[in-house]
XYZ file of C-alpha atoms in Angstrom:
787
model
C 19.924 257.719 329.737
C 17.270 258.695 333.065
C 14.186 257.427 333.239
C 13.289 261.625 334.407
C 13.495 264.131 332.916
C 13.616 267.807 333.772
C 9.978 269.385 333.956
C 10.260 272.312 332.217
C 9.273 275.599 333.684
C 10.550 278.213 331.555
C 12.209 278.039 329.067
C 13.311 280.610 325.681
C 16.290 280.728 323.140
C 18.276 283.700 323.089
C 18.907 285.960 319.417
C 20.322 283.738 316.692
C 23.550 282.049 316.008
C 25.002 283.506 319.454
C 27.456 282.293 321.197
C 27.589 281.693 325.259
C 30.173 279.850 327.984
C 30.435 279.210 331.590
C 30.918 282.899 332.852
C 27.503 284.477 330.859
C 25.407 283.475 333.173
C 24.146 285.230 336.466
C 21.510 284.700 339.506
C 20.789 287.638 341.733
C 18.284 290.751 342.776
C 20.830 292.983 340.580
C 17.707 295.107 341.090
C 17.394 294.882 344.579
C 13.529 294.606 344.485
C 14.208 291.208 347.049
C 13.917 289.333 343.806
C 15.798 286.691 341.809
C 16.852 287.827 338.309
C 18.678 285.537 335.450
C 21.516 288.137 334.061
C 22.502 286.729 330.695
C 25.927 287.840 328.621
C 26.995 286.683 324.887
C 29.456 286.635 323.057
C 27.998 289.425 320.349
C 27.448 291.770 322.982
C 23.813 291.685 323.269
C 23.111 292.016 328.194
C 20.161 291.054 328.946
C 18.120 290.272 332.415
C 15.159 288.202 333.024
C 12.574 288.209 335.092
C 10.113 284.011 334.061
C 6.353 284.248 335.440
C 4.683 281.134 333.571
C 0.638 281.293 334.134
C 1.800 277.054 333.933
C 4.838 274.935 334.483
C 6.065 274.241 330.327
C 4.971 278.159 329.086
C 7.172 279.417 326.782
C 9.200 282.769 327.323
C 6.753 285.124 327.810
C 7.504 289.157 325.474
C 6.978 290.810 329.159
C 9.399 288.025 331.361
C 12.510 289.853 329.248
C 13.368 292.832 331.067
C 15.884 294.369 330.060
C 17.332 294.055 326.370
C 20.258 295.885 324.773
C 23.646 295.063 322.887
C 26.566 296.759 324.261
C 29.732 297.732 321.955
C 32.378 294.166 322.959
C 31.660 290.894 323.374
C 30.995 289.985 327.645
C 32.711 286.500 328.925
C 31.275 287.253 331.592
C 28.475 288.735 334.372
C 29.071 289.106 338.613
C 27.007 291.280 340.946
C 28.375 292.721 344.232
C 28.576 295.318 346.090
C 30.382 297.111 343.525
C 30.110 300.765 344.078
C 31.121 302.817 347.127
C 28.477 304.910 349.840
C 26.490 302.095 348.880
C 25.292 298.876 349.957
C 23.564 298.179 346.970
C 23.810 295.989 343.892
C 25.455 296.374 341.070
C 26.212 294.862 338.142
C 29.567 293.863 336.530
C 30.434 293.401 333.227
C 34.133 291.991 331.772
C 34.748 292.800 328.048
C 37.755 291.672 327.230
C 39.304 295.243 327.220
C 37.711 297.053 329.715
C 35.202 295.792 332.770
C 32.007 297.899 333.122
C 29.597 298.346 335.759
C 25.820 298.891 335.676
C 22.882 300.336 338.364
C 19.916 298.013 336.920
C 17.401 300.688 337.906
C 13.101 299.717 337.551
C 11.314 302.708 335.663
C 7.664 302.869 336.614
C 4.862 302.974 333.665
C 2.187 305.323 334.026
C 0.338 303.088 330.471
C -0.208 299.323 330.461
C 3.081 298.568 329.034
C 4.254 298.029 332.168
C 7.213 298.857 334.074
C 10.328 299.798 331.858
C 14.253 298.878 333.475
C 16.885 300.828 332.168
C 20.824 300.094 333.525
C 23.988 303.640 334.485
C 26.904 303.082 334.163
C 29.009 303.833 337.320
C 32.157 303.838 335.912
C 33.984 301.924 333.825
C 37.909 300.187 333.678
C 40.017 300.237 330.172
C 42.356 296.642 331.101
C 45.062 296.780 329.762
C 45.808 293.292 328.721
C 43.346 290.851 327.754
C 41.110 289.951 330.127
C 40.043 286.280 330.733
C 38.220 286.097 333.987
C 37.342 287.172 337.731
C 35.924 287.066 340.801
C 34.588 289.333 344.015
C 34.754 289.956 347.071
C 35.688 291.997 350.903
C 39.629 291.107 349.953
C 41.631 292.042 352.899
C 37.618 291.428 354.919
C 36.369 294.458 354.372
C 32.955 295.159 355.424
C 30.571 296.300 353.092
C 31.684 296.319 350.466
C 33.033 293.478 347.501
C 36.339 294.334 345.574
C 37.313 292.635 341.723
C 39.821 290.391 340.797
C 40.382 290.255 337.247
C 42.586 287.360 335.620
C 44.675 288.227 331.998
C 44.950 286.118 329.639
C 49.340 286.496 330.322
C 48.739 285.696 333.826
C 48.785 288.648 335.721
C 46.063 289.102 338.768
C 44.570 293.214 338.579
C 42.039 293.952 341.545
C 40.444 296.757 341.990
C 38.744 299.058 344.801
C 35.720 299.647 342.974
C 36.327 303.300 341.999
C 39.930 302.862 341.338
C 42.723 300.121 340.040
C 45.382 298.538 343.574
C 47.901 296.697 341.944
C 48.796 294.555 339.600
C 51.107 291.047 340.254
C 51.894 288.493 338.009
C 51.579 284.579 338.235
C 54.885 282.732 338.976
C 55.066 279.682 336.173
C 52.424 281.053 334.305
C 51.553 279.395 331.167
C 47.540 279.592 330.673
C 44.930 281.651 332.112
C 42.466 278.937 334.036
C 39.144 278.973 336.752
C 39.536 281.155 339.054
C 37.389 282.642 342.832
C 37.615 283.917 346.517
C 38.141 282.005 349.410
C 36.910 285.196 352.402
C 37.652 283.004 354.926
C 41.106 282.427 353.652
C 41.279 285.985 352.177
C 43.011 283.622 350.017
C 42.852 283.975 346.080
C 42.850 280.175 344.541
C 42.900 279.002 340.794
C 43.706 275.576 338.844
C 47.460 276.757 336.695
C 48.204 275.247 333.603
C 50.725 272.538 335.384
C 46.847 270.463 336.119
C 47.520 271.805 340.068
C 45.493 273.471 342.491
C 47.346 276.829 344.088
C 46.312 279.944 346.589
C 47.878 283.046 346.893
C 46.971 285.255 350.401
C 45.739 288.746 349.641
C 48.210 289.423 351.970
C 50.513 288.303 350.222
C 49.261 289.068 346.550
C 49.923 293.336 347.912
C 53.034 293.298 349.650
C 54.469 291.533 346.536
C 56.787 293.115 343.235
C 54.449 294.958 341.084
C 53.295 293.918 338.191
C 53.909 297.573 336.527
C 57.474 297.274 337.488
C 58.689 294.879 335.737
C 60.642 296.988 332.976
C 62.682 298.037 336.498
C 66.261 296.545 337.130
C 67.361 294.193 339.156
C 68.355 296.095 342.367
C 64.913 298.208 341.612
C 62.653 294.508 341.688
C 63.895 293.503 344.677
C 63.704 296.566 346.949
C 59.770 297.214 345.718
C 58.738 295.043 347.484
C 58.711 290.752 348.713
C 58.468 287.983 346.006
C 54.658 286.175 345.124
C 54.776 283.473 346.965
C 52.655 279.912 346.987
C 50.412 280.064 350.230
C 49.400 276.012 348.950
C 49.325 273.510 346.314
C 47.260 270.427 345.295
C 48.512 268.481 342.387
C 45.818 267.244 340.468
C 46.964 265.366 337.522
C 44.215 266.521 335.168
C 42.808 270.354 333.611
C 39.868 271.834 335.584
C 36.941 272.885 334.023
C 35.617 275.374 337.236
C 36.396 275.786 340.380
C 33.784 277.484 343.396
C 33.593 278.204 347.460
C 31.051 277.208 349.621
C 30.090 277.621 352.948
C 27.709 277.262 355.220
C 26.324 277.283 358.636
C 25.611 273.368 358.423
C 29.224 272.994 356.399
C 32.170 274.167 357.032
C 34.137 276.599 354.361
C 35.203 274.203 351.244
C 36.813 273.627 347.619
C 34.888 272.143 344.499
C 36.968 271.852 341.718
C 35.341 269.815 338.647
C 38.197 268.443 336.436
C 37.417 266.479 333.611
C 37.424 263.203 334.497
C 37.290 263.768 338.723
C 35.964 266.133 340.712
C 37.225 267.263 344.143
C 35.853 268.897 347.405
C 39.059 269.695 350.055
C 39.546 271.377 352.951
C 40.683 275.965 352.836
C 44.335 274.706 353.364
C 44.764 271.710 350.288
C 43.732 267.965 351.795
C 41.129 266.548 350.301
C 38.405 266.577 351.718
C 36.806 263.363 349.769
C 36.688 262.899 345.507
C 34.725 261.321 342.298
C 35.863 259.775 339.638
C 33.275 260.412 337.047
C 32.590 258.141 334.031
C 30.881 261.209 332.820
C 32.459 264.281 330.502
C 30.674 266.822 332.566
C 30.283 270.421 331.288
C 29.517 272.136 334.292
C 28.662 272.300 338.540
C 26.766 274.340 341.071
C 27.290 273.339 343.815
C 24.523 274.353 347.087
C 22.800 273.628 350.321
C 21.766 270.258 351.433
C 18.941 269.313 353.871
C 21.059 266.997 355.328
C 23.130 268.040 357.969
C 26.820 268.022 357.940
C 26.702 267.490 353.635
C 26.987 269.065 350.214
C 24.762 269.071 346.953
C 26.107 269.225 343.977
C 24.594 269.483 340.266
C 27.000 268.473 337.476
C 25.860 268.869 333.957
C 27.436 266.409 331.388
C 28.001 266.679 327.661
C 25.421 263.527 327.445
C 22.968 266.315 328.072
C 22.311 264.598 331.900
C 21.497 266.442 335.090
C 23.861 265.192 337.816
C 22.899 265.621 341.883
C 25.600 264.563 344.069
C 25.563 263.840 348.543
C 28.559 263.805 348.962
C 30.163 261.476 346.467
C 26.220 259.638 346.503
C 24.386 259.839 343.087
C 20.761 261.139 344.461
C 19.187 262.595 341.006
C 19.777 261.854 337.459
C 17.621 264.041 334.372
C 17.878 264.527 331.508
C 17.993 268.004 329.031
C 17.150 269.370 325.739
C 21.112 270.729 325.864
C 23.845 270.472 326.760
C 24.808 273.648 329.686
C 28.149 275.651 329.809
C 26.499 277.581 332.696
C 24.513 276.056 336.042
C 22.665 278.126 338.682
C 20.194 276.910 341.444
C 18.023 280.407 342.045
C 13.875 281.167 343.812
C 11.723 282.756 341.132
C 8.070 283.292 342.344
C 7.918 281.921 345.456
C 9.575 278.798 343.631
C 12.153 277.549 345.762
C 15.078 275.549 344.119
C 13.908 276.867 339.985
C 17.632 274.812 337.968
C 19.154 277.326 335.810
C 20.726 276.219 332.754
C 22.422 277.663 329.927
C 23.871 276.066 326.420
C 26.301 277.503 324.564
C 23.774 278.255 321.732
C 21.242 279.914 323.763
C 18.811 278.246 325.897
C 18.012 279.444 328.330
C 15.486 276.973 330.521
C 13.807 276.581 334.441
C 13.074 273.304 334.880
C 12.829 271.823 338.464
C 13.312 267.937 338.930
C 10.332 265.948 338.835
C 8.629 262.099 338.690
C 6.961 262.272 336.025
C 7.962 259.909 333.685
C 7.862 260.151 329.654
C 7.059 257.027 328.300
C 6.319 256.124 325.378
C 2.805 254.723 325.263
C 1.238 252.679 321.785
C -2.367 254.068 320.872
C -4.639 251.532 321.044
C -5.280 249.027 317.429
C -8.856 248.550 316.242
C -9.052 244.841 316.709
C -10.412 242.878 313.410
C -10.530 239.718 311.611
C -7.885 238.361 310.299
C -9.067 236.508 306.264
C -6.146 234.059 305.015
C -6.257 234.978 301.874
C -5.094 238.026 301.378
C -2.631 237.518 304.175
C -1.397 234.798 302.125
C -1.565 236.841 298.624
C -0.046 240.115 300.170
C 3.449 238.244 301.621
C 3.376 236.682 298.133
C 3.431 240.228 296.278
C 5.884 241.689 299.133
C 8.134 238.061 298.881
C 8.269 238.603 294.823
C 9.346 242.329 295.836
C 12.395 241.783 298.108
C 13.521 239.054 295.319
C 12.949 241.325 292.519
C 14.729 244.165 294.070
C 18.016 241.910 295.817
C 18.457 240.308 292.277
C 18.757 243.502 290.889
C 21.595 244.851 293.610
C 23.350 241.541 293.543
C 27.500 242.368 293.515
C 27.093 240.981 289.357
C 26.969 244.661 288.296
C 29.627 247.101 287.521
C 30.043 249.871 288.569
C 33.245 253.201 286.989
C 35.079 254.459 289.227
C 36.768 257.828 288.079
C 40.408 258.902 290.179
C 42.765 261.300 289.221
C 46.283 260.293 289.336
C 49.219 263.470 289.565
C 53.235 263.669 289.482
C 53.791 263.349 292.889
C 57.372 264.678 292.370
C 59.661 265.759 289.525
C 61.379 262.477 288.132
C 59.832 259.414 286.068
C 58.237 256.919 288.250
C 59.860 253.359 287.702
C 55.840 252.008 287.872
C 52.520 252.055 285.286
C 50.735 249.857 288.073
C 48.071 250.292 290.442
C 46.306 248.273 292.070
C 42.481 249.208 293.309
C 40.347 247.778 296.243
C 36.749 248.389 297.044
C 34.820 247.871 299.941
C 30.978 247.782 299.363
C 28.150 246.324 301.587
C 24.990 243.421 299.711
C 21.318 244.825 299.955
C 21.304 241.635 302.647
C 23.310 243.838 304.811
C 26.872 241.781 303.978
C 30.746 242.939 303.790
C 32.285 242.360 300.704
C 35.046 244.172 299.080
C 36.838 243.234 294.973
C 40.259 244.158 294.159
C 41.719 244.643 290.431
C 45.073 245.778 289.476
C 45.376 248.794 286.461
C 48.087 249.920 284.351
C 47.620 253.002 283.665
C 48.771 255.143 279.965
C 52.027 256.330 279.019
C 50.777 259.215 277.954
C 50.445 260.266 281.129
C 53.817 260.515 282.222
C 55.455 260.903 278.728
C 54.261 262.792 275.496
C 56.533 262.035 271.672
C 59.040 264.102 270.614
C 61.498 263.756 268.053
C 63.967 261.874 268.442
C 67.739 261.280 269.378
C 70.478 259.832 266.907
C 72.900 259.698 269.523
C 73.138 257.973 272.850
C 74.563 257.223 276.217
C 72.572 253.641 276.716
C 71.012 251.304 274.237
C 70.027 248.502 274.013
C 68.176 245.725 271.764
C 65.289 243.907 271.269
C 65.601 240.797 269.649
C 61.838 238.624 267.770
C 61.007 236.229 266.164
C 58.501 238.095 264.317
C 59.718 241.097 261.684
C 59.377 244.366 262.876
C 55.787 245.618 263.599
C 55.359 249.499 262.554
C 55.373 252.132 265.296
C 52.296 253.343 263.674
C 50.428 250.020 264.772
C 51.163 249.178 268.664
C 51.932 253.836 268.608
C 48.860 254.755 267.163
C 48.703 257.457 270.742
C 52.217 258.335 269.692
C 52.528 258.865 265.661
C 51.512 260.915 263.749
C 48.849 259.189 260.427
C 50.726 261.472 258.531
C 53.818 261.370 259.140
C 55.974 258.509 257.065
C 58.312 258.068 259.415
C 57.448 257.362 262.278
C 57.107 254.187 260.968
C 60.130 252.973 261.829
C 61.766 255.704 264.796
C 59.369 257.971 267.741
C 60.785 259.530 269.800
C 59.464 259.920 274.163
C 60.445 263.811 276.433
C 59.124 263.037 278.940
C 57.396 264.658 281.949
C 60.512 265.545 283.823
C 62.467 266.886 280.565
C 64.786 263.743 279.095
C 64.299 261.989 276.869
C 64.326 258.017 274.854
C 64.254 257.095 271.120
C 62.232 253.513 270.118
C 63.734 252.165 266.569
C 62.659 249.140 264.682
C 65.154 248.464 262.610
C 65.212 247.957 258.496
C 66.011 244.524 257.678
C 66.772 242.624 260.854
C 63.292 241.126 263.898
C 65.580 243.646 266.026
C 64.033 247.075 268.070
C 66.695 250.307 269.309
C 65.708 251.301 272.685
C 68.276 254.325 273.655
C 68.017 257.281 276.380
C 70.551 259.362 277.796
C 69.971 257.772 281.036
C 69.420 254.179 282.113
C 66.725 254.385 284.605
C 64.397 256.296 281.988
C 65.180 252.773 279.480
C 62.975 250.731 281.208
C 59.504 252.258 281.346
C 59.499 252.570 277.478
C 61.261 249.017 276.499
C 58.415 247.693 278.962
C 55.082 249.535 277.142
C 57.380 247.674 273.728
C 57.128 244.005 274.734
C 53.839 244.634 276.132
C 52.336 246.173 273.220
C 54.140 243.917 270.978
C 52.227 240.922 273.482
C 49.166 242.882 272.987
C 49.649 242.815 268.460
C 50.020 239.034 268.170
C 48.705 238.002 270.242
C 45.101 240.345 267.953
C 47.163 237.948 265.675
C 46.118 234.423 266.542
C 50.296 234.176 267.338
C 50.885 232.014 269.666
C 54.361 231.780 268.910
C 56.417 235.315 269.140
C 58.593 235.474 271.790
C 61.406 238.222 272.697
C 65.089 237.819 273.612
C 68.658 239.640 274.495
C 71.296 238.443 273.171
C 73.521 241.653 274.190
C 75.115 242.325 278.431
C 73.749 242.981 280.542
C 74.983 246.946 281.089
C 76.050 246.354 284.775
C 78.355 249.204 285.246
C 75.882 251.613 284.456
C 73.715 250.061 287.406
C 76.514 250.226 289.535
C 76.802 254.033 288.803
C 73.052 254.496 289.575
C 73.844 252.184 292.937
C 76.238 253.948 293.982
C 74.810 256.930 294.321
C 72.113 255.910 296.382
C 74.844 254.358 298.892
C 76.237 258.094 299.257
C 73.077 259.970 299.173
C 72.268 256.828 302.522
C 75.856 257.495 303.739
C 75.708 261.161 303.849
C 71.926 260.668 305.745
C 73.356 258.952 308.453
C 76.314 261.668 308.650
C 73.950 264.936 308.766
C 71.265 262.677 311.814
C 74.194 262.664 313.554
C 75.792 266.288 313.360
C 71.777 267.109 313.862
C 71.501 264.995 317.092
C 74.954 266.509 318.541
C 73.667 270.208 317.930
C 70.333 269.510 319.799
C 72.816 268.309 323.119
C 74.355 270.805 322.279
C 71.575 273.405 321.904
C 69.218 272.025 324.767
C 72.766 272.390 327.450
C 73.846 275.822 326.272
C 70.081 276.593 327.445
C 70.555 274.708 330.336
C 72.516 277.632 331.908
C 70.650 279.941 330.235
C 67.819 279.537 331.921
C 70.344 278.726 335.271
C 71.510 282.178 334.593
C 68.473 284.239 334.977
C 66.684 282.008 337.090
C 70.148 283.349 339.761
C 69.019 285.956 341.692
C 72.683 287.388 341.835
C 73.444 287.202 337.982
C 76.597 286.699 336.818
C 78.167 288.337 333.380
C 76.450 285.421 330.637
C 79.319 284.891 328.813
C 78.898 285.306 325.140
C 76.384 282.194 326.059
C 73.318 284.367 324.029
C 75.765 284.127 321.015
C 76.786 280.885 321.022
C 72.689 279.270 321.577
C 72.463 282.236 317.890
C 74.802 280.295 316.104
C 74.454 276.786 317.735
C 70.441 276.805 316.230
C 71.748 278.641 312.792
C 73.395 275.212 312.863
C 70.383 273.037 313.752
C 68.479 274.902 310.904
C 71.016 274.791 308.454
C 71.163 270.780 309.040
C 68.086 270.169 309.099
C 67.545 272.348 306.482
C 69.969 270.227 304.374
C 68.137 266.889 306.170
C 65.245 266.981 304.513
C 67.109 267.757 300.611
C 69.401 265.156 301.325
C 66.405 262.673 301.719
C 64.540 264.051 298.771
C 67.404 263.176 296.975
C 67.871 259.964 298.172
C 63.819 258.963 297.432
C 64.468 259.986 293.762
C 68.004 258.027 293.955
C 65.746 255.324 294.918
C 63.437 255.162 292.535
C 65.961 255.106 289.804
C 67.026 252.778 290.798
C 64.533 250.866 291.082
C 63.420 251.620 287.577
C 67.340 251.142 286.592
C 66.606 247.064 288.039
C 63.426 246.528 286.929
C 65.055 246.880 283.120
C 67.722 244.649 284.414
C 65.289 242.058 285.625
C 64.117 242.074 281.955
C 67.429 241.081 280.314
C 68.201 239.196 282.183
C 64.959 236.959 282.355
C 65.312 237.371 278.040
C 68.835 236.962 278.387
C 68.824 233.182 279.911
C 64.708 232.140 279.255
C 63.232 232.154 282.379
C 59.685 231.015 283.570
C 57.857 232.734 285.356
C 58.193 230.497 288.758
C 61.824 232.171 288.090
C 61.428 236.046 287.116
C 60.146 235.999 290.427
C 62.606 234.573 292.541
C 64.355 237.065 290.314
C 61.468 240.300 291.298
C 62.073 238.951 294.331
C 65.534 238.653 295.086
C 66.277 242.315 293.546
C 63.049 244.232 294.684
C 61.877 242.966 297.928
C 61.749 246.534 299.689
C 58.943 249.409 298.485
C 61.026 251.908 300.125
C 64.056 252.115 301.973
C 63.878 252.380 306.134
C 66.983 253.038 308.682
C 66.068 248.923 310.205
C 66.611 248.072 306.622
C 68.084 249.057 303.245
C 67.924 247.886 300.157
C 71.994 247.325 299.549
C 72.185 244.562 302.248
C 68.270 243.017 302.471
C 69.544 242.551 298.434
C 72.984 241.198 298.838
C 72.237 238.858 301.392
C 69.925 237.325 298.875
C 72.148 237.517 296.543
C 74.446 235.180 298.735
C 71.299 233.035 299.649
C 71.010 232.179 296.051
C 74.489 232.524 295.309
C 75.657 229.419 298.138
C 71.954 227.423 296.573
C 70.510 227.410 293.259
C 73.684 228.457 292.108
C 76.620 227.453 293.680
C 78.974 224.615 292.342
C 79.917 223.223 295.255
C 79.068 221.215 298.830
C 81.726 223.427 299.741
C 79.539 227.107 299.226
C 76.036 224.801 300.000
C 77.932 224.669 303.405
C 78.716 228.138 304.905
C 76.072 229.861 306.482
C 74.895 232.994 306.242
C 74.449 236.189 308.739
C 70.932 236.547 310.576
C 71.723 240.262 311.221
C 71.571 242.531 308.512
C 73.612 245.602 308.582
C 74.794 248.441 306.248
C 78.025 247.480 304.416
C 80.861 250.171 305.033
C 80.862 250.450 300.178
C 79.203 248.348 297.760
C 82.283 245.878 296.648
C 80.965 242.704 298.283
C 76.980 243.757 296.280
C 78.815 244.572 293.110
C 81.104 241.697 292.983
C 77.699 238.730 293.733
C 75.209 240.749 291.298
C 79.070 240.080 288.616
C 79.509 236.634 289.567
C 75.382 236.591 289.979
C 75.174 237.464 286.214
C 78.379 234.988 285.419
C 76.441 231.539 286.922
C 73.326 231.896 285.087
C 75.278 232.291 282.061
C 76.569 228.905 283.117
C 74.085 227.177 282.748
C 72.853 228.337 286.080
C 68.949 228.329 287.646
C 66.983 230.224 290.140
C 64.877 227.658 291.636
C 63.023 227.710 295.081
C 63.261 223.038 295.797
C 66.958 221.465 294.241
C 67.851 218.141 293.291
C 70.532 218.598 296.399
C 68.715 217.388 299.533
C 71.537 219.888 300.993
C 70.204 222.529 299.521
C 66.500 221.881 299.859
C 67.488 221.928 303.726
C 69.441 225.143 303.236
C 65.508 226.154 300.867
C 63.812 225.165 304.135
C 66.169 227.315 306.486
C 66.085 230.283 304.247
C 66.789 233.280 306.018
C 65.844 235.402 304.236
C 64.554 234.206 300.395
C 61.386 232.445 301.087
C 60.191 236.350 303.295
C 61.543 237.400 299.915
C 59.391 235.058 297.194
C 55.526 235.663 299.924
C 56.737 239.672 300.678
C 57.174 240.250 296.357
C 53.264 239.764 295.435
C 52.208 242.910 298.573
C 55.471 245.496 298.446
C 53.536 245.737 295.022
C 54.831 249.242 294.405
C 51.517 251.782 293.834
C 51.973 254.724 291.590
C 52.910 257.706 293.465
C 52.397 259.585 289.915
C 51.448 261.210 286.846
C 49.924 263.456 284.806
C 47.390 265.897 285.648
C 44.731 264.159 283.563
C 41.982 261.725 284.855
C 41.146 258.040 283.887
C 38.648 255.092 283.874
C 38.719 251.756 286.182
C 36.138 249.445 286.408
C 36.165 246.835 288.542
C 33.079 243.763 288.607
C 31.930 243.169 292.173
């Protein structure tokens, strides 16, 4: 930030909610009176001409400062003043619209009353443009004397040249993509622009004049070759960045130079495109203008920044920096009221200011404080009162208070989730400024993913859970799913998931058993889990500490293997589709290169059906991309179903073998190591490696198995036969008395455990890979966190 601010000489605000840009400001003697005027055009179509004459510096705009204000029908892109009318060397105003170029004469009419003189504009001529305009430049093109010609750059890269009242010709710039800043150098009779390739390009006017006419692009190739020469660039300089503005200056004491303002650098070029000097900027510039320097052989430059600064450079040396009240988008230097070197700036919101550079620092001076004698007793009493207030305020705002955060949960896809648990993390700051975090786990209600339905008598999959307590009525443990008036729901209950599938829960009347049945294996998981949790909660309220659930049936491995095969099949399909898509994409690019070569050839050859082949390949690429997207969605659904079935298998094994909490954690880390499939690591190979490690350590039958080494690299298997064999063997070893443990009595097993390439990471990662919910119904719920 500069110590000195720009001294406000005159300023005003233009209109309300109007927008302005780089080409909307011009300073010139537009009425041919011998004094500079300020011409401003806006995107709202307003044209204003000012002649500031404040009584004292810093005065705001007065009504008499505004000479002319008129609203045109179209947005104003740029305003320029030059010798644009034939038969006279007087200055006229050129206004560029999106589809029109208008040239006006500004004249003053002497007033007969005290209101003073009046200004008016008269349309001299206009040109309707066939293409949308971007910007324009003017000058004595071709070395003409006593008049200025206009060149307009369109949005599609065409240079349209006008010889005052008549249209001359149009030329397309080669390799055009996006329009850039444009200027004219009278010294070399060249147009200079910055292309979208981030390079400065110069085109001779004579080359433009004799090149192929842009209006003849629709003719045959032979006619195009005979209509003129090819447009060739005079010189090119690679900037490496986009340019904000470009300007050509030539003063008496300095040679002609081309100035280019980039996004991070400021360049000064010679007439032939060689760099005279450049300056790296440590700020983001917004506009610039070179002007005459008092030192011979140098040029001064004003550069406005987005940090509201105006920097003055003499070549590459920073001579002055001053603060502005706004971010300038355009800056000019004017001679107003016999005051030379007035800096005129315009913001994008219409803040127009005329300022000068001064050395009066705007420093804050604290007012004088009246001295008084200090009463120590009053001071101590006030201090104690303030400390008491601070203590009470801190006490009432501690982390011990409770806050309730309400969130909404939605069903993301058209299938049931694998878990209903969630984890909430909150970060907050204490009144003393200390940042803290609080975390809580919560479970979503089962009612969010299913609702009561008619029980089904038959089902494809059934499991039976044994307990050591008499069956509890469903009216007691499932009050949110039963109707108290329906007595038949005491021992049987039906559930229908939002996805359409159903599940049935039955309680035996003669034994201590519960049966869960469904047509889909994965749908048994959440109902079974919810039954176990509600039974444990019920007996906990009854102060019953010996309640236990067991499972004595057979683990549904064959049904589980079917889900594994379905998931693995989709993974194979994904690889095939990715390979086919890569091949078709390479084929498409090769055909595209051949076509471009044919089109660029001066003597074009037949396409030989390359266009038909390109279209066919494009359709194949789109079809393969759609198929890959559909397969990915199916793969995610299959993985979710596989996780639900895996949770069920883990629960059944733990109830079957009466595993401890630590053993269940090992089992979960073995079968659920991943939150989702990735290209680098899939579920099948990861689980197979974990189970293989357990079979060779804590579940091994001999020292020969312990000596077998495991591969340190995971790769996608060819099929699932090995995985299914290891899972079957894993269950068989548990049935024969094997126990899951990370520390065994065998020293060899301990060493193997310590050198495990997989399981240790699985156990650590398990607690971090607890899946966050992605689900369910459009019903809000509350989570209370103490922090």
